[in-house]
PDB file of C-alpha atoms in Angstrom:
ATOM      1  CA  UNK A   1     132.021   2.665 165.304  1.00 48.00           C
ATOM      2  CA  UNK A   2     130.687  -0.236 163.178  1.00 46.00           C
ATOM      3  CA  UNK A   3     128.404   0.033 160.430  1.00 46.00           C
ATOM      4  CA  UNK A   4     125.214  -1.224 162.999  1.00 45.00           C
ATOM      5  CA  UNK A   5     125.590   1.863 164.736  1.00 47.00           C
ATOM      6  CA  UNK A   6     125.475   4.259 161.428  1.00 46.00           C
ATOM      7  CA  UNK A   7     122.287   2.461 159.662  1.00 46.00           C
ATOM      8  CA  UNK A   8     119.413   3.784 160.894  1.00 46.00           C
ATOM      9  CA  UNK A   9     115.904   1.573 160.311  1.00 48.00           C
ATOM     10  CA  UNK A  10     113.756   2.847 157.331  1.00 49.00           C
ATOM     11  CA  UNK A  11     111.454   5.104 158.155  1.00 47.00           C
ATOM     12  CA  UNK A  12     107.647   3.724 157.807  1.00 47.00           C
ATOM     13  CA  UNK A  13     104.618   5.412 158.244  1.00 47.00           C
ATOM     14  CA  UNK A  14     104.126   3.713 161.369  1.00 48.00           C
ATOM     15  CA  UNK A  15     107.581   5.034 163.032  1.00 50.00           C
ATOM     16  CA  UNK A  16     107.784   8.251 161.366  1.00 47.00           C
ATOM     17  CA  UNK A  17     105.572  10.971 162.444  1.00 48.00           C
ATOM     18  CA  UNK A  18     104.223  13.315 160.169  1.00 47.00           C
ATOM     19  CA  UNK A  19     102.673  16.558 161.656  1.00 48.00           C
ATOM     20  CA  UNK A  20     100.119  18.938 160.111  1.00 49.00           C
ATOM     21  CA  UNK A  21      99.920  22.406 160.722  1.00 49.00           C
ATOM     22  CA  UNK A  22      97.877  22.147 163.812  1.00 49.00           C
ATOM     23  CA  UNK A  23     101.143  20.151 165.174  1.00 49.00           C
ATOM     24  CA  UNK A  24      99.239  16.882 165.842  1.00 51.00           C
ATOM     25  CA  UNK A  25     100.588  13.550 164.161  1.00 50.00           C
ATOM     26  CA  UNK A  26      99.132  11.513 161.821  1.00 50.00           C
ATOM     27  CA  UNK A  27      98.422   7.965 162.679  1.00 53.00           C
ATOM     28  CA  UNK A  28      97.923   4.828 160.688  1.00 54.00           C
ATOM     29  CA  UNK A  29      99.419   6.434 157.259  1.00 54.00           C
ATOM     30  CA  UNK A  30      96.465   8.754 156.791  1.00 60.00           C
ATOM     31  CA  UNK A  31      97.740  12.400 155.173  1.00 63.00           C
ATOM     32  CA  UNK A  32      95.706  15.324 155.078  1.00 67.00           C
ATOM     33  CA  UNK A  33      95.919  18.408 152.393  1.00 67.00           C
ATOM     34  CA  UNK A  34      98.061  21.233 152.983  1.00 63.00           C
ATOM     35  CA  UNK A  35      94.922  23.780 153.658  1.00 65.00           C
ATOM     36  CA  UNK A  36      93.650  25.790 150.454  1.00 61.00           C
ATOM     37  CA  UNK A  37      93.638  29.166 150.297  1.00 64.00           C
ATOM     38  CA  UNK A  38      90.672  30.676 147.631  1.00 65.00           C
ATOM     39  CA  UNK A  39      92.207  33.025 145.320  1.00 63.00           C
ATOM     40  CA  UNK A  40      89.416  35.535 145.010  1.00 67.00           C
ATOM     41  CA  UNK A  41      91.162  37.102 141.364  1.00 66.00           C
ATOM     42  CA  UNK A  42      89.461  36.180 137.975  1.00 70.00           C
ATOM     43  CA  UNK A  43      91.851  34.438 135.556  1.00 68.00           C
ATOM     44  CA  UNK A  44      94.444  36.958 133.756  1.00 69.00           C
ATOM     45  CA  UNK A  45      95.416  35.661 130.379  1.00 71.00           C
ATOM     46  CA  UNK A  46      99.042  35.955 129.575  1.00 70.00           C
ATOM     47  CA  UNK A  47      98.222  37.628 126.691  1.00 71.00           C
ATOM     48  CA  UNK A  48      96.950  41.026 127.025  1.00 66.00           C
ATOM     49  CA  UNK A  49      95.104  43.236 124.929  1.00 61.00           C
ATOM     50  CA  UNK A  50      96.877  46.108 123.726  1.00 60.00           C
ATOM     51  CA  UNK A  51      95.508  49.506 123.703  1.00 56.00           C
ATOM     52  CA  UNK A  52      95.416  49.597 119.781  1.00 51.00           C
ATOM     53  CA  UNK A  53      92.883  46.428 119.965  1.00 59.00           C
ATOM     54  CA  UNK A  54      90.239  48.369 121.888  1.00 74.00           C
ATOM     55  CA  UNK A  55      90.275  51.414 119.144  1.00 77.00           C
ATOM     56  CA  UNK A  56      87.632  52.180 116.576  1.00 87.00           C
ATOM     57  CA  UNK A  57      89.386  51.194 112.861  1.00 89.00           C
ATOM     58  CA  UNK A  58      89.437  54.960 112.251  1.00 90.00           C
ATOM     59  CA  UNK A  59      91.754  55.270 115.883  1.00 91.00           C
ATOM     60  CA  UNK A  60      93.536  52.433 114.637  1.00 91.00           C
ATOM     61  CA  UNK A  61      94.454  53.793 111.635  1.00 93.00           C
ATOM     62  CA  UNK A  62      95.677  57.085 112.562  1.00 93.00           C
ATOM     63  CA  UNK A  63      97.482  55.092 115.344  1.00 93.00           C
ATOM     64  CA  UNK A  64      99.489  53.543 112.429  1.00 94.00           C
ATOM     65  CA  UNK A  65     100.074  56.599 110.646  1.00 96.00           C
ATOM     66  CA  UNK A  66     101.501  58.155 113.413  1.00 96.00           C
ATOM     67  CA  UNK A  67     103.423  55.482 114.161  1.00 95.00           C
ATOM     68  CA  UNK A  68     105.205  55.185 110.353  1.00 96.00           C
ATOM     69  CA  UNK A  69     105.576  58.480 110.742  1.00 97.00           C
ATOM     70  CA  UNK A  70     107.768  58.085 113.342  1.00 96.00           C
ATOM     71  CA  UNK A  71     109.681  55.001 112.553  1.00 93.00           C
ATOM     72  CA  UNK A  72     110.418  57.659 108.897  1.00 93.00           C
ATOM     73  CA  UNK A  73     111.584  60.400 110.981  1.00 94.00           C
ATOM     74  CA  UNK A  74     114.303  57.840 112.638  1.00 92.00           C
ATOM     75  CA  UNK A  75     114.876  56.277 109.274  1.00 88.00           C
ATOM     76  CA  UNK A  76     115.662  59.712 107.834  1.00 91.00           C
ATOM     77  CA  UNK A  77     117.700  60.359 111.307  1.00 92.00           C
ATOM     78  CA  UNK A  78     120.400  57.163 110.612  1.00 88.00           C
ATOM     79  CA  UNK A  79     120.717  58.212 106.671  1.00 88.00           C
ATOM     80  CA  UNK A  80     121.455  61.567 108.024  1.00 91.00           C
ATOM     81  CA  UNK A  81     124.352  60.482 110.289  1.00 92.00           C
ATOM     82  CA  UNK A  82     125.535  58.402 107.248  1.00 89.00           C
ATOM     83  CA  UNK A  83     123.643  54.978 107.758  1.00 87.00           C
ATOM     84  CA  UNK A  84     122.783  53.322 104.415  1.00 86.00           C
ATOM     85  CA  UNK A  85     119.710  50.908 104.550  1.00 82.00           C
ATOM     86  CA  UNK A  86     121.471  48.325 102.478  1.00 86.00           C
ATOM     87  CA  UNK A  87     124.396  48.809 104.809  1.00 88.00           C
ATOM     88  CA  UNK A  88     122.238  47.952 107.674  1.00 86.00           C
ATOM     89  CA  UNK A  89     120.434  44.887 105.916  1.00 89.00           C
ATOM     90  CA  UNK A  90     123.770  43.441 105.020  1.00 93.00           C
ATOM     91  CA  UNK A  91     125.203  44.037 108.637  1.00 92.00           C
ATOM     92  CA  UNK A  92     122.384  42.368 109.908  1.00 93.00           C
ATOM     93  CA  UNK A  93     122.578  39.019 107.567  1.00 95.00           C
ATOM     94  CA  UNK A  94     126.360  38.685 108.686  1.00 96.00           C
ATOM     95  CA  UNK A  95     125.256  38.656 112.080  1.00 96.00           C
ATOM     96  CA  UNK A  96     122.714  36.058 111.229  1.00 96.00           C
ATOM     97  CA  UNK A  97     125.161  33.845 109.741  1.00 97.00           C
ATOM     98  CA  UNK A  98     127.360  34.414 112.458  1.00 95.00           C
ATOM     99  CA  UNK A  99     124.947  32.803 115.215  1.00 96.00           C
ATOM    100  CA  UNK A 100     124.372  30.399 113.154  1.00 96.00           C
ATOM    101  CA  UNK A 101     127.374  29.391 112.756  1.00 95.00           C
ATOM    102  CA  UNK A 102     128.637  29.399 116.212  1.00 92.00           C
ATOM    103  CA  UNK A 103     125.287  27.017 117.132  1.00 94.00           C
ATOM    104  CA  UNK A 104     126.548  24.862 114.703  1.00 96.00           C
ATOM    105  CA  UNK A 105     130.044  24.889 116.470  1.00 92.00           C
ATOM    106  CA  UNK A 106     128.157  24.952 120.154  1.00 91.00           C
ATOM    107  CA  UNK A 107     126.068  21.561 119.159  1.00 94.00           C
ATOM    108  CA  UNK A 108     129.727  19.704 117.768  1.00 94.00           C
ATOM    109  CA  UNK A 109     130.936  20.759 121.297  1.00 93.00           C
ATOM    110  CA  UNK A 110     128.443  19.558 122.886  1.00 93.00           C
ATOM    111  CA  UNK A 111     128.601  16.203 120.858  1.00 96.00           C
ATOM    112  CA  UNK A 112     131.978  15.696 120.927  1.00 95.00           C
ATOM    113  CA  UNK A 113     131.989  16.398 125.183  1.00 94.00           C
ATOM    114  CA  UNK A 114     129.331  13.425 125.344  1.00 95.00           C
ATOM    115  CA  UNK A 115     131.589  11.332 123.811  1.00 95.00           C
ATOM    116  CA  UNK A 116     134.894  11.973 125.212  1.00 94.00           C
ATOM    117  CA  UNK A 117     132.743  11.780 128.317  1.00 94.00           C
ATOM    118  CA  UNK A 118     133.872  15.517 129.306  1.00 93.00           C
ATOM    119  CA  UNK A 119     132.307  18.885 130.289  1.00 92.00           C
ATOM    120  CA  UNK A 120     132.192  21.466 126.897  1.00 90.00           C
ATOM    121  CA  UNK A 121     134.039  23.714 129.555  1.00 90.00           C
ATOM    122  CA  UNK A 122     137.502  21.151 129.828  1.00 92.00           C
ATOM    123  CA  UNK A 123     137.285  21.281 125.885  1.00 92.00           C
ATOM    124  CA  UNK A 124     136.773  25.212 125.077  1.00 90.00           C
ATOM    125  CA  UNK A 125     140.432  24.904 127.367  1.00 89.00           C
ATOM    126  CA  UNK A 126     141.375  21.823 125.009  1.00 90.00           C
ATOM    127  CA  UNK A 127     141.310  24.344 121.588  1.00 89.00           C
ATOM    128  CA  UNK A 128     142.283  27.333 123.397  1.00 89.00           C
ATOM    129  CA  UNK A 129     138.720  29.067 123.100  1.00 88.00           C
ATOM    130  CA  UNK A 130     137.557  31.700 125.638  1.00 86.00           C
ATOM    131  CA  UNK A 131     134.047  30.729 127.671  1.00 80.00           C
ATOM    132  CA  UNK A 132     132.700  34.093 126.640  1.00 80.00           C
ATOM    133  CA  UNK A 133     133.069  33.276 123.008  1.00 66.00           C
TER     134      UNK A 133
END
């Protein structure tokens, strides 16, 4: 088969049919709008009032209270079972560091890929790192 037979002409307005909806073709290049349906909704705003924002500042306030309250009975819970707060805080910063630290090693990756002109994937196998670290 020679390459004549493969190549096809490019397709112009005036050779290739475009149908609408109704199934008729356009002719002479004119296209009409994909028909509009009215959305019959008022706008909802991606951010939504919570329920504390439509309480009186008296409601509000025992809201709060209620809700330290809580967060002391859980506090009091974890020193119970042995949980220091300082513990905690200090767990917490480690982990911190951590991510940070392993962005920092993600971005040299990353770097280093783009100019070897390789994936990040061939060189995690290159220094014998797991994908799921």
């Amino acid at each position: 088969m020679s390459t004549e037979q493969l190549a096809e002409p490019n397709p112009s307005p005036s050779n290739c049919p475009a149908s609408t909806p109704e199934g008729n073709s356009l002719k002479k290049g004119a296209l009409k709008r994909t028909p509009f349906k009215k959305v019959h909704s008022n706008f909802k705003s991606p951010l939504q009032v919570t329920e504390i924002a439509k309480l009186s500042p008296e409601e509000e306030v025992a809201e709060l209270e209620r809700s330290r309250e809580k967060l002391d009975a859980e506090i009091a819970q974890l020193e119970a079972e042995g949980y220091r707060v300082e513990e905690l805080e200090h767990h917490i910063d480690k982990l911190h560091e951590y991510n940070d630290i392993k962005d920092i090693g993600q971005s040299l990756l990353g770097r280093l890929a783009a100019l070897r002109g390789t994936t990040t994937r061939d060189l995690y196998s290159h220094f014998g790192l797991d994908l799921e670290d």
